[in-house]
mmCIF file of C-alpha atoms in Angstrom:
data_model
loop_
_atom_site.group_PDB
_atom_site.id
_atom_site.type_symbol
_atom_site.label_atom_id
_atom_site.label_comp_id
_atom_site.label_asym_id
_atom_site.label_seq_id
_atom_site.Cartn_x
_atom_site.Cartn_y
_atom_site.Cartn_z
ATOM 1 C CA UNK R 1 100.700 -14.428 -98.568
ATOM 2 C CA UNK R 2 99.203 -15.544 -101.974
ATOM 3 C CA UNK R 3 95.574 -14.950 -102.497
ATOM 4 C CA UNK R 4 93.174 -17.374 -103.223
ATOM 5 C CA UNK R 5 92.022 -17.042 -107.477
ATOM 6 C CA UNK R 6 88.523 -16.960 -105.997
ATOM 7 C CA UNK R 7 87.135 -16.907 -102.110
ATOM 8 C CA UNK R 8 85.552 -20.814 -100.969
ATOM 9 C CA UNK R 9 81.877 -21.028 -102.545
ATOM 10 C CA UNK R 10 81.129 -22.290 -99.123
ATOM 11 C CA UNK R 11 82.091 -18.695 -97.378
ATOM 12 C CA UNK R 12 78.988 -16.681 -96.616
ATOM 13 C CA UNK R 13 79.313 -12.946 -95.334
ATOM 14 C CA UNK R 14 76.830 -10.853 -93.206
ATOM 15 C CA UNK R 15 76.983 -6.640 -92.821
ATOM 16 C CA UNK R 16 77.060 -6.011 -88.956
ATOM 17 C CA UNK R 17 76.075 -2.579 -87.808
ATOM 18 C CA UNK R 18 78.543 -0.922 -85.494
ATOM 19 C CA UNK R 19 77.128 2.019 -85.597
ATOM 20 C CA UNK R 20 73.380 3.686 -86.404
ATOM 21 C CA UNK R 21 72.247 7.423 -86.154
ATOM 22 C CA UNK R 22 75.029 9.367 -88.317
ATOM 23 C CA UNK R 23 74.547 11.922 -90.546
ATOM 24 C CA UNK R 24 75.564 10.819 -94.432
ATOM 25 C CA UNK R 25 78.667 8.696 -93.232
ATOM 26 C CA UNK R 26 81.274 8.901 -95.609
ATOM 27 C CA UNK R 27 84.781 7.402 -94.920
ATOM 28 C CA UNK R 28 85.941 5.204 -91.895
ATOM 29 C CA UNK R 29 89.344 5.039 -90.986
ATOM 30 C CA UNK R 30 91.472 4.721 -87.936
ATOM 31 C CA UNK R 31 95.458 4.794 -86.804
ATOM 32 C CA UNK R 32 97.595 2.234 -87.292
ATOM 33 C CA UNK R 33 97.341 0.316 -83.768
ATOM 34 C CA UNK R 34 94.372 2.225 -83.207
ATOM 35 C CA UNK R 35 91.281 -0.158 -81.945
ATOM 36 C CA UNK R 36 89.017 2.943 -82.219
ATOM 37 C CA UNK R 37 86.968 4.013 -85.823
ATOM 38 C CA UNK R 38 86.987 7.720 -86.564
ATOM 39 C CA UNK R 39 83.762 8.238 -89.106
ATOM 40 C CA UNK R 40 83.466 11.193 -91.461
ATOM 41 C CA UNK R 41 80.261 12.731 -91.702
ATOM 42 C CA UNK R 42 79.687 14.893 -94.661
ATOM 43 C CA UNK R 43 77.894 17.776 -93.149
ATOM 44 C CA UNK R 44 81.484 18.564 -91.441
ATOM 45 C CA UNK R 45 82.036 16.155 -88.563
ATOM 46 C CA UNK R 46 84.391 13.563 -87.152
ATOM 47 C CA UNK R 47 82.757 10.749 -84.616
ATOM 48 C CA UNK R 48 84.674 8.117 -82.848
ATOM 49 C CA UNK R 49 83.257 4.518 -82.086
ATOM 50 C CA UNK R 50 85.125 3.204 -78.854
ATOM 51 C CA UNK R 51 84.825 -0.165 -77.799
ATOM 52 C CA UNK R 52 81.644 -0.691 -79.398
ATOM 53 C CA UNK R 53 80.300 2.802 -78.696
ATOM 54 C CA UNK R 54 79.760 5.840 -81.071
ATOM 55 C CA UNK R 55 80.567 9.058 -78.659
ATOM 56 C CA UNK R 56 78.700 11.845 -78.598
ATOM 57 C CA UNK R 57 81.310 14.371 -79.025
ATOM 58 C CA UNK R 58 82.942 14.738 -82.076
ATOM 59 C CA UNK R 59 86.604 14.509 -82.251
ATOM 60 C CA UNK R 60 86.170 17.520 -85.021
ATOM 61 C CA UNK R 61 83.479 19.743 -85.979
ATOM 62 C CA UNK R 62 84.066 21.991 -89.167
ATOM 63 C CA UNK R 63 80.822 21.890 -90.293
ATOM 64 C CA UNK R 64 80.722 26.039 -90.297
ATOM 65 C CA UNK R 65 83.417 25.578 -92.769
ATOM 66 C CA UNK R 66 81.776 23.492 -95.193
ATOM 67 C CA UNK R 67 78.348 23.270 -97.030
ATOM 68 C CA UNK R 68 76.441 20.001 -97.920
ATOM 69 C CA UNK R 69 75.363 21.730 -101.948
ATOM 70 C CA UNK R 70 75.660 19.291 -104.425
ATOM 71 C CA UNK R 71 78.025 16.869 -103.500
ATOM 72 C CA UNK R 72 79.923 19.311 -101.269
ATOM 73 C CA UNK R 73 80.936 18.677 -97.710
ATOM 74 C CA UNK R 74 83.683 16.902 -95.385
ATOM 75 C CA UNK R 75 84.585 14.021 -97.318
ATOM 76 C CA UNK R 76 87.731 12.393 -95.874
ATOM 77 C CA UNK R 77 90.500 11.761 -93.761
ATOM 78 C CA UNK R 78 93.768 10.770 -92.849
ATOM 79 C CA UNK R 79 96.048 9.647 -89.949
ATOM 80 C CA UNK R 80 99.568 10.271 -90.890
ATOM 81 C CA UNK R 81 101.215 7.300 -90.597
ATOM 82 C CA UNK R 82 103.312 8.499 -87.188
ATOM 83 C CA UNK R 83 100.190 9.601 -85.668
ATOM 84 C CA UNK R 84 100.585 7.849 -82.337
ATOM 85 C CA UNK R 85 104.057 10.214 -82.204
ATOM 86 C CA UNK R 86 103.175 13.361 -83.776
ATOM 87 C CA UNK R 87 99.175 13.822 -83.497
ATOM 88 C CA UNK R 88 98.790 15.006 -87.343
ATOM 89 C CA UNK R 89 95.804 13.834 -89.323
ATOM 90 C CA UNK R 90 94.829 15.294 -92.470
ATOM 91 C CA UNK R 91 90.970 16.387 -93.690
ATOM 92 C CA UNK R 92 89.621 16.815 -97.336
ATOM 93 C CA UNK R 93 86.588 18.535 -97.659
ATOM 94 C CA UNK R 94 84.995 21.440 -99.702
ATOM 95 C CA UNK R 95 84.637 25.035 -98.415
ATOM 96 C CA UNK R 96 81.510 27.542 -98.629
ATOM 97 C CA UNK R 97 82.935 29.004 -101.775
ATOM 98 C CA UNK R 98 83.030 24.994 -103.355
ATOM 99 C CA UNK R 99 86.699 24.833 -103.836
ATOM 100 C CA UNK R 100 88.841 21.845 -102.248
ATOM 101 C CA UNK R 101 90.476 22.025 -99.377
ATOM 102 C CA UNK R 102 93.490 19.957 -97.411
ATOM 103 C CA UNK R 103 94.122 20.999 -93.939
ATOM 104 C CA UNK R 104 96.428 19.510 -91.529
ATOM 105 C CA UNK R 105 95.301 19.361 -87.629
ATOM 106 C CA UNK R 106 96.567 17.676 -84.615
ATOM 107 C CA UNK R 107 94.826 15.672 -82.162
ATOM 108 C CA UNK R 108 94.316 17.837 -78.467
ATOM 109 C CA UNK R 109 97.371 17.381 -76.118
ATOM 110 C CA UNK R 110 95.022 16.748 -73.272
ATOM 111 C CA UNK R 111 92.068 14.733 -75.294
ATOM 112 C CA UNK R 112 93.016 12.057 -77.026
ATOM 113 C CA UNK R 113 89.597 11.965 -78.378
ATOM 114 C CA UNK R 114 89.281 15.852 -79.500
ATOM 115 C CA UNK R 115 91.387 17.698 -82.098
ATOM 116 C CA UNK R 116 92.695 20.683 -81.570
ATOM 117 C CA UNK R 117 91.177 23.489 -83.889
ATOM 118 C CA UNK R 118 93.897 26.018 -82.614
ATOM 119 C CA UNK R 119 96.583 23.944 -84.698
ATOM 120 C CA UNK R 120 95.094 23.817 -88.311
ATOM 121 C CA UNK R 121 97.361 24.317 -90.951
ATOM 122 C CA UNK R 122 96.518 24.504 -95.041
ATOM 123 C CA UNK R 123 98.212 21.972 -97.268
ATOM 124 C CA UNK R 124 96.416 23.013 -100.390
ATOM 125 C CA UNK R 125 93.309 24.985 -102.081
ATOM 126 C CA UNK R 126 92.039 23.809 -105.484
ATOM 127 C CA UNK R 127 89.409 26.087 -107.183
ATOM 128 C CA UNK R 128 86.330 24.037 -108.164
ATOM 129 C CA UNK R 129 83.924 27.127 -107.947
ATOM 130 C CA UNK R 130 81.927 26.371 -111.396
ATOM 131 C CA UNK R 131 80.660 22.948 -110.530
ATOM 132 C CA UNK R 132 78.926 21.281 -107.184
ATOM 133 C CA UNK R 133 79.464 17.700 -108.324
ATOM 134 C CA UNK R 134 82.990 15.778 -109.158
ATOM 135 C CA UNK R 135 84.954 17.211 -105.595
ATOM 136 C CA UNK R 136 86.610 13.661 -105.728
ATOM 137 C CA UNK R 137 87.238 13.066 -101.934
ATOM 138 C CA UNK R 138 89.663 10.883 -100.632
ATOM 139 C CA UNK R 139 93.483 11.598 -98.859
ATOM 140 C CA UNK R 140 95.484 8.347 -98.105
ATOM 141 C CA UNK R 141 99.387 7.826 -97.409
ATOM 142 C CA UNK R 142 101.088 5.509 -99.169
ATOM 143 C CA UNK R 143 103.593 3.294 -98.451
ATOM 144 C CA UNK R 144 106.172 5.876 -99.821
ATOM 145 C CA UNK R 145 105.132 8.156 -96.839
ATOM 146 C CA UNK R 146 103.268 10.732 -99.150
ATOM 147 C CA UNK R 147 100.157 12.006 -99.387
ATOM 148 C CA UNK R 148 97.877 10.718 -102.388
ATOM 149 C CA UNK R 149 94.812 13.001 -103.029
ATOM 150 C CA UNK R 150 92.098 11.944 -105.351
ATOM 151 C CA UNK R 151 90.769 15.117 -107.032
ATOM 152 C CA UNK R 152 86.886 15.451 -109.236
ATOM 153 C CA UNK R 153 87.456 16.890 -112.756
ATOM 154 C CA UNK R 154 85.382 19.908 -111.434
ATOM 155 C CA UNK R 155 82.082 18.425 -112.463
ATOM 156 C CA UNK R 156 79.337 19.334 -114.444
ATOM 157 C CA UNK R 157 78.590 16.685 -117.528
ATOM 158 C CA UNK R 158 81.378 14.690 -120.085
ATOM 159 C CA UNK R 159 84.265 17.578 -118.233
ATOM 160 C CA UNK R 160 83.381 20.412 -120.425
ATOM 161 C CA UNK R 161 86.712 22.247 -118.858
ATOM 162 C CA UNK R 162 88.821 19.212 -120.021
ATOM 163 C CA UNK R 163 90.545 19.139 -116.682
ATOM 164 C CA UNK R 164 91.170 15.232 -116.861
ATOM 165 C CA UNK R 165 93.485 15.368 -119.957
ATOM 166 C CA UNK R 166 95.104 19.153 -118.920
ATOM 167 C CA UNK R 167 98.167 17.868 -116.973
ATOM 168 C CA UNK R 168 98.492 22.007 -116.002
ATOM 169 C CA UNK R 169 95.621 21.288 -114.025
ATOM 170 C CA UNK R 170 94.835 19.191 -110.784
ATOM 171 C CA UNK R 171 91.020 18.677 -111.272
ATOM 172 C CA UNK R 172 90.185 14.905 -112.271
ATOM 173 C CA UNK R 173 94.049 13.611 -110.851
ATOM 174 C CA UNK R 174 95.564 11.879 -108.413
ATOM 175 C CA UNK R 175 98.225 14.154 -107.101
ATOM 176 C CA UNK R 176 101.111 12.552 -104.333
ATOM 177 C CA UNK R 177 102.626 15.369 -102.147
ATOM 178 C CA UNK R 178 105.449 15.451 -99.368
ATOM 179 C CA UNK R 179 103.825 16.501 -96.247
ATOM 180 C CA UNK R 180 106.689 15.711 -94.174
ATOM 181 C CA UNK R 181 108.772 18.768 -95.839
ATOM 182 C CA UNK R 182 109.807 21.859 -93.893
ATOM 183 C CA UNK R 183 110.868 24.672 -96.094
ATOM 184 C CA UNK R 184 109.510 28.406 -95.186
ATOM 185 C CA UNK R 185 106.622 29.164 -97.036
ATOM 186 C CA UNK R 186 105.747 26.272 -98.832
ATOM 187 C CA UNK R 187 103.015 23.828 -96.772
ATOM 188 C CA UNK R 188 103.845 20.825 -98.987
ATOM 189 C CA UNK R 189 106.564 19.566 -101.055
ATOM 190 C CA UNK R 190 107.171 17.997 -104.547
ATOM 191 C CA UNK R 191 108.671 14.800 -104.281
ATOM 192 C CA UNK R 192 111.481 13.885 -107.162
ATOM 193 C CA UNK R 193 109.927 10.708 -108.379
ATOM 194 C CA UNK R 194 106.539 12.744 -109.449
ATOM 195 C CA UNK R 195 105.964 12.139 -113.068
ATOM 196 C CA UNK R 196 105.779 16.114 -114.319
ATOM 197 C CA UNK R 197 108.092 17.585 -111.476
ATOM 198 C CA UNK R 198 109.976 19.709 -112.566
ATOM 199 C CA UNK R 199 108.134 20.408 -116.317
ATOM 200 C CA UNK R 200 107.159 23.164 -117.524
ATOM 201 C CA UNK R 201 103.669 23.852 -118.146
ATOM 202 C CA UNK R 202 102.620 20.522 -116.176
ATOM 203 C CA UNK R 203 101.902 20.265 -112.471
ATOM 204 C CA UNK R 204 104.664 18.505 -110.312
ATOM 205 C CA UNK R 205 101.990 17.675 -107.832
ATOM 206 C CA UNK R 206 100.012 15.115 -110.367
ATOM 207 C CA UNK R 207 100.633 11.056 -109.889
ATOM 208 C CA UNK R 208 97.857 10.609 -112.643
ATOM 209 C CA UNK R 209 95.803 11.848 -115.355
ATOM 210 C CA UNK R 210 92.643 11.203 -116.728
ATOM 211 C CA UNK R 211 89.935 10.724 -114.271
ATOM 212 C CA UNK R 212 86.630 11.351 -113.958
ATOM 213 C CA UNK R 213 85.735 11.273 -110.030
ATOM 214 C CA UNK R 214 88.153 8.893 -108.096
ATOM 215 C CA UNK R 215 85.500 9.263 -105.158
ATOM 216 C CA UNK R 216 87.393 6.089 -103.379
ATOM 217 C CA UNK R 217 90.948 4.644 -104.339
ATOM 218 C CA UNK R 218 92.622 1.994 -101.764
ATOM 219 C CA UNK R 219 96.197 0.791 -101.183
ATOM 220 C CA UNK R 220 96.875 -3.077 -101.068
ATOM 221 C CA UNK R 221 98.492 -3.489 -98.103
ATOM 222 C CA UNK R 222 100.295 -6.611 -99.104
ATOM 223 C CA UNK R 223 100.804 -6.653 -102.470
ATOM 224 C CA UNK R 224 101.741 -2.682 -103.408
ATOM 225 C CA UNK R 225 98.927 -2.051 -105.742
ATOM 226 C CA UNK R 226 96.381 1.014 -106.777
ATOM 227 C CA UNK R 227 92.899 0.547 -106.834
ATOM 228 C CA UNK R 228 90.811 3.518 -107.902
ATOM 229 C CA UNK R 229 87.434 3.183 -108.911
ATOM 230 C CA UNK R 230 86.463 6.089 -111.427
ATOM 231 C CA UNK R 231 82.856 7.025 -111.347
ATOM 232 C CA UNK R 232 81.355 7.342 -115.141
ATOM 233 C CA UNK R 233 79.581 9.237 -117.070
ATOM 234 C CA UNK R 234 76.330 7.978 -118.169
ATOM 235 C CA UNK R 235 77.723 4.069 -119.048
ATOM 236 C CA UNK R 236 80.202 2.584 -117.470
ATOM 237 C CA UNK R 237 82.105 2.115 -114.224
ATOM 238 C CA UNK R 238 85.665 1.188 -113.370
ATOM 239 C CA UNK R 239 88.270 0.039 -111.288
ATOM 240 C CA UNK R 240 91.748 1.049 -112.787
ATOM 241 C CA UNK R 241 94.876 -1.302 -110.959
ATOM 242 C CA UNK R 242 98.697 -0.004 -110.845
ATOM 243 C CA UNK R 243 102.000 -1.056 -109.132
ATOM 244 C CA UNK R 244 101.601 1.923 -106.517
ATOM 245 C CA UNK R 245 105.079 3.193 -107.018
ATOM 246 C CA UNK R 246 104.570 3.430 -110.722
ATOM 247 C CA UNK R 247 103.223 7.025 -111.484
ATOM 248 C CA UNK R 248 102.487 8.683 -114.926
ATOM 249 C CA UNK R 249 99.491 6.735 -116.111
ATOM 250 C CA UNK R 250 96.229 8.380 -117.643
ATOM 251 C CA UNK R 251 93.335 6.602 -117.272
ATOM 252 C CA UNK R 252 91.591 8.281 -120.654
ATOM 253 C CA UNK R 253 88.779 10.691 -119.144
ATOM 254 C CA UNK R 254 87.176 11.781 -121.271
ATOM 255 C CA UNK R 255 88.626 10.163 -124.593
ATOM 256 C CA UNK R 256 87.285 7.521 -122.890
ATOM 257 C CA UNK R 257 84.831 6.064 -120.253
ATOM 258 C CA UNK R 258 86.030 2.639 -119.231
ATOM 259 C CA UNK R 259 87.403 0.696 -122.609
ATOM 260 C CA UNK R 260 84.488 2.940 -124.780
ATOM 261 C CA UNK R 261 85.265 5.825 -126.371
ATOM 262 C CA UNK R 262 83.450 8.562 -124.822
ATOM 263 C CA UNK R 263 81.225 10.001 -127.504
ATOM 264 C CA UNK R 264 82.387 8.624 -130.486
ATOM 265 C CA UNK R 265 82.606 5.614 -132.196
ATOM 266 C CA UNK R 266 86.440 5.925 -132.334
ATOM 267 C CA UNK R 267 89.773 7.352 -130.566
ATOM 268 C CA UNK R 268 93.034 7.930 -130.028
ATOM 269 C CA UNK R 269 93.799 5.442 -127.347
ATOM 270 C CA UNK R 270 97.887 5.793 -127.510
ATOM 271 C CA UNK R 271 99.598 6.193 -123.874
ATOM 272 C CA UNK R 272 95.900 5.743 -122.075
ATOM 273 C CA UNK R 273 95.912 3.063 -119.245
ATOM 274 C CA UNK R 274 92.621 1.280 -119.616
ATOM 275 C CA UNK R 275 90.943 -0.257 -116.482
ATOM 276 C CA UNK R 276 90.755 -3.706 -115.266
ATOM 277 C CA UNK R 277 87.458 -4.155 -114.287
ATOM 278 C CA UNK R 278 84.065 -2.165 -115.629
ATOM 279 C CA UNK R 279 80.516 -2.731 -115.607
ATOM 280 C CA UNK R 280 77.996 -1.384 -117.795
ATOM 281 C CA UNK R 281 75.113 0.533 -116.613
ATOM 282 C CA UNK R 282 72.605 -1.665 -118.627
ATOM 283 C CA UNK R 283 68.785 -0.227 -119.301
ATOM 284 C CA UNK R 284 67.179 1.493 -116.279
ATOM 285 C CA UNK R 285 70.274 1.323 -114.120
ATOM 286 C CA UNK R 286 70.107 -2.303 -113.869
ATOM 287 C CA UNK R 287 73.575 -2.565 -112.778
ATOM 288 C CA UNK R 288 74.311 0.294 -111.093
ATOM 289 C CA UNK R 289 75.130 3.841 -111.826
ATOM 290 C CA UNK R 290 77.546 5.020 -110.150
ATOM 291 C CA UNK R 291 80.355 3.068 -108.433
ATOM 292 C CA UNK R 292 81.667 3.138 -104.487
ATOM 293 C CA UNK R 293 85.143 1.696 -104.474
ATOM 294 C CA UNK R 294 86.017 -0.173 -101.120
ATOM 295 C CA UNK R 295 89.476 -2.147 -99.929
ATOM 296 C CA UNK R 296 91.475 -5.236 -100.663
ATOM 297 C CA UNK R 297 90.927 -7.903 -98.136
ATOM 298 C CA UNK R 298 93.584 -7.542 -95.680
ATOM 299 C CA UNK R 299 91.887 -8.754 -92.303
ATOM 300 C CA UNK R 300 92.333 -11.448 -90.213
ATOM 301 C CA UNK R 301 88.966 -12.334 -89.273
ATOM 302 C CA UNK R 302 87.975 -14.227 -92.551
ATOM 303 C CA UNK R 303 91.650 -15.356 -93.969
ATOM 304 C CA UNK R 304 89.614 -17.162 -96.620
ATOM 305 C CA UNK R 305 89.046 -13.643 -98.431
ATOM 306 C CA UNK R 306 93.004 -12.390 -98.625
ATOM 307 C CA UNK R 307 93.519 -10.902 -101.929
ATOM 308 C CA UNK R 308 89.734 -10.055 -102.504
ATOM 309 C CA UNK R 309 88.795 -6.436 -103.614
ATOM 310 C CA UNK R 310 85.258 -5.339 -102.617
ATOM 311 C CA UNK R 311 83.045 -2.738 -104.247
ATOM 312 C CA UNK R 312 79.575 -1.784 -104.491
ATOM 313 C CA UNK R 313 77.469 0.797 -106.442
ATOM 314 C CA UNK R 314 75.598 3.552 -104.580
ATOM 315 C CA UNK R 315 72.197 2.856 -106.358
ATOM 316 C CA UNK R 316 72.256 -0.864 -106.258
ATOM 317 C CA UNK R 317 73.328 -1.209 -102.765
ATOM 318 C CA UNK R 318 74.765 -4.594 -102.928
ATOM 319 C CA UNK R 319 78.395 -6.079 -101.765
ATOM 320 C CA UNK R 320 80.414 -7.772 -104.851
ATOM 321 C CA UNK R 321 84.107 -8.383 -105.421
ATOM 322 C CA UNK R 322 86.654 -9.962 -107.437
ATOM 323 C CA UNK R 323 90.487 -11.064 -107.631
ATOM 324 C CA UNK R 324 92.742 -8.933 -109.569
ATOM 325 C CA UNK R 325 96.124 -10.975 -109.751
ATOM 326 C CA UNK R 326 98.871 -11.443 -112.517
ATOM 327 C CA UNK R 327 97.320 -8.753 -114.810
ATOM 328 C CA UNK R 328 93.923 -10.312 -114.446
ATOM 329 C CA UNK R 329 90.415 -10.156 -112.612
ATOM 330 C CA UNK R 330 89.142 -13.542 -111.222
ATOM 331 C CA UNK R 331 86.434 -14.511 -109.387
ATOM 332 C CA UNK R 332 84.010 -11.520 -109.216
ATOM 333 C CA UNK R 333 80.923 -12.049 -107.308
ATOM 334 C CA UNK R 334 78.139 -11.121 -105.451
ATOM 335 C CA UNK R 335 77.778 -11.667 -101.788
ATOM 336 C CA UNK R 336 74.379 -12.820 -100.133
ATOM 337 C CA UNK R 337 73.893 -10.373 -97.923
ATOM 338 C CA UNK R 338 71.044 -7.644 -96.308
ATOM 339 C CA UNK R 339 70.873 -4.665 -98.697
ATOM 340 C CA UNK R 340 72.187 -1.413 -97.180
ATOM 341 C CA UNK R 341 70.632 1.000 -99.474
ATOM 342 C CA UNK R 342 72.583 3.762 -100.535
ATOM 343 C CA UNK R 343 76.345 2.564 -100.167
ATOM 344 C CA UNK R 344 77.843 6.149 -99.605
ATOM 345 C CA UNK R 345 81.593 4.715 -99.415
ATOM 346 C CA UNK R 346 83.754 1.693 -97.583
ATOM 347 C CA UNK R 347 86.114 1.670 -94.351
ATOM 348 C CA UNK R 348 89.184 -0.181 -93.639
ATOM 349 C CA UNK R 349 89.660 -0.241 -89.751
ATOM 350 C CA UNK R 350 93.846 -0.680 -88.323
ATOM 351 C CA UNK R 351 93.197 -4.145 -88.062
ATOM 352 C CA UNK R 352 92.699 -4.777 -91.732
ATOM 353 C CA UNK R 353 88.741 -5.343 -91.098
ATOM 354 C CA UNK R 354 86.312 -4.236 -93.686
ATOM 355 C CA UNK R 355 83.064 -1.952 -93.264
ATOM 356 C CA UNK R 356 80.432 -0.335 -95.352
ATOM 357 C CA UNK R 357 78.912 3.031 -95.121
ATOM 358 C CA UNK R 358 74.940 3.933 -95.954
ATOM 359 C CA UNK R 359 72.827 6.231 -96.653
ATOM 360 C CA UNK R 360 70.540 5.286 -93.872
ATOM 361 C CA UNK R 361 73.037 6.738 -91.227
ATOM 362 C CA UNK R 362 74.942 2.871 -90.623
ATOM 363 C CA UNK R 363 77.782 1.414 -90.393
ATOM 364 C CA UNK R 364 77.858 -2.416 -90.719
ATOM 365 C CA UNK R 365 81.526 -4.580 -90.429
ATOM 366 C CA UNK R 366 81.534 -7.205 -93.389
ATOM 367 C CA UNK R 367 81.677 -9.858 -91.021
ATOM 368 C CA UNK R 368 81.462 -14.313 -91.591
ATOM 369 C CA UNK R 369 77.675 -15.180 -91.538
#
């Protein structure tokens, strides 16, 4: 399907809550096929909303494994993409020493709205001890079948460690790893077509270089693109856009933030990949300052909006979007609709349905007015 350049100025959108009384909601996802929506909350819990109805027991609890300092705490999941054969989902979050953690879990054999505890498994440990802020946040599969993981440079202000540019290090990345592998002793596996696998002195694990704090990234589900949008520094936010089997790039933290050099009036901007949307802070915040990535339009509830990527900034509170199509962004906008507040992150439901995440404890569906 071809996107429209820009959504019908006639098409007006409403948030509708789905779901009220959580604790800092922070990702939505669910299994493909799945009609239910499995909501991360940060202080170290899993809900489920079932036909309309947020249950009161958790599908996980690891909340005595994580701690809500800084911007610590449970901060994502994912279903792997056989889930309705196998059980396995995945969970990112930060343990009580502050350094990132992927486990691997399966759902209970008898519940199918309970995970198991007894069946964790680690995938990987990153040390981010020094730093409470930049933890990234979000695990997706691709359409590759691996496992894309969105890692912080490991915080504190303009990356004094210089983890984005250090491709020996897998702070302020996105790494891709095989999860499907068996091999005794390893929990995940290198695949071939990684960019550094294989090098000396780089990480195999990496997919890309040069971020800040990819705190939400999406895959297009039609048209096999990369969205990540890289929280700045004190100016500027971006979305960076990428075929999604095309690995290697480095999106400049912290030569640069967005298309400015960071600190200086000029840089070395040789082999950086520069993003394709960005919006300047302005005086006072007025635009933002600090952006929450969301999806591509996918859905089939409001056609009108295939192609459309949505985003919002968690002081502002408000829904915009734009077309990114033939190496160009088209149409941005914002939507009419009821402020939220705090936008803590988007969800993308197995139907292809969009939904927003506050700070006040809701979750609204972006919905036709």
């Amino acid at each position: 399907m071809t996107p429209p350049v820009t959504p019908p100025a006639t098409l007006q959108l409403a948030l509708q809550t789905v779901a009220s009384g959580l604790s800092q909601p922070l990702y939505l996802t669910a299994p493909a096929g799945d009609s239910r929506l499995f909501i991360v909350e940060r202080p170290g819990r899993i809900r489920i909303v079932a036909n309309g109805t947020l249950l009161p027991t958790p599908f996980l609890d690891v909340s005595a494994l994580t701690t809500t300092d800084g911007e610590r705490g449970l901060l994502s999941m994912a279903f792997h993409p056989q889930y309705a054969q196998n059980g396995s989902f995945f969970i990112y979050y930060t343990n009580t020493d502050g350094d990132i953690v992927v486990d691997r879990m399966k759902v209970s054999a008898s519940n199918a709205n309970v995970a198991d505890p007894a069946t964790v498994g680690r995938v990987i440990t990153i040390p981010h001890r020094d730093f409470s802020n930049h933890n990234g946040g979000q695990l997706a599969f691709g359409a590759d079948g691996y496992l894309y993981i969105g890692t912080g440079d490991g915080g504190g202000g303009g990356d004094p460690q210089r983890n984005g540019q250090n491709l020996n290090a897998l702070l302020g990345k996105i790494l891709r790893l095989d999860v499907g592998i068996v091999v005794p002793g390893q929990t995940y596996g290198i695949p071939s077509g990684n960019p550094y696998a294989g090098q000396a002195g780089r990480r195999g694990e990496i997919w890309a270089a040069g971020l800040r704090n990819p705190w939400r990234f999406a895959f297009d589900r039609t048209d096999g693109l990369l969205y990540i949008a890289d929280v700045g520094q004190d100016q500027r936010e971006e979305v960076d856009v990428a075929p999604a089997a095309q690995g290697g790039q480095n999106y400049g933290w912290n030569i640069m933030e967005g298309t400015a050099c960071y600190n200086a009036a000029s840089c070395n901007q040789a082999g950086l990949t520069l993003p394709v949307f960005e919006y300047v802070h302005g005086a006072n915040d007025a635009n933002g300052c600090s952006i929450t990535g969301g999806y591509v339009y996918r859905g089939a509830a409001i056609p009108e909006l295939a192609g459309t990527y949505f985003y919002s900034d968690y002081c502002k509170g408000y829904l915009k979007s734009f077309v990114y199509r033939n190496g160009a962004v088209s149409g941005a906008q914002e939507w009419a609709v009821d402020n939220p507040g705090n936008v803590l992150s988007f969800g993308q439901d197995a139907q292809g349905e969009l939904y927003v995440l506050a700070g006040s404890g809701r979750v609204y569906r972006i919905v036709r007015r």
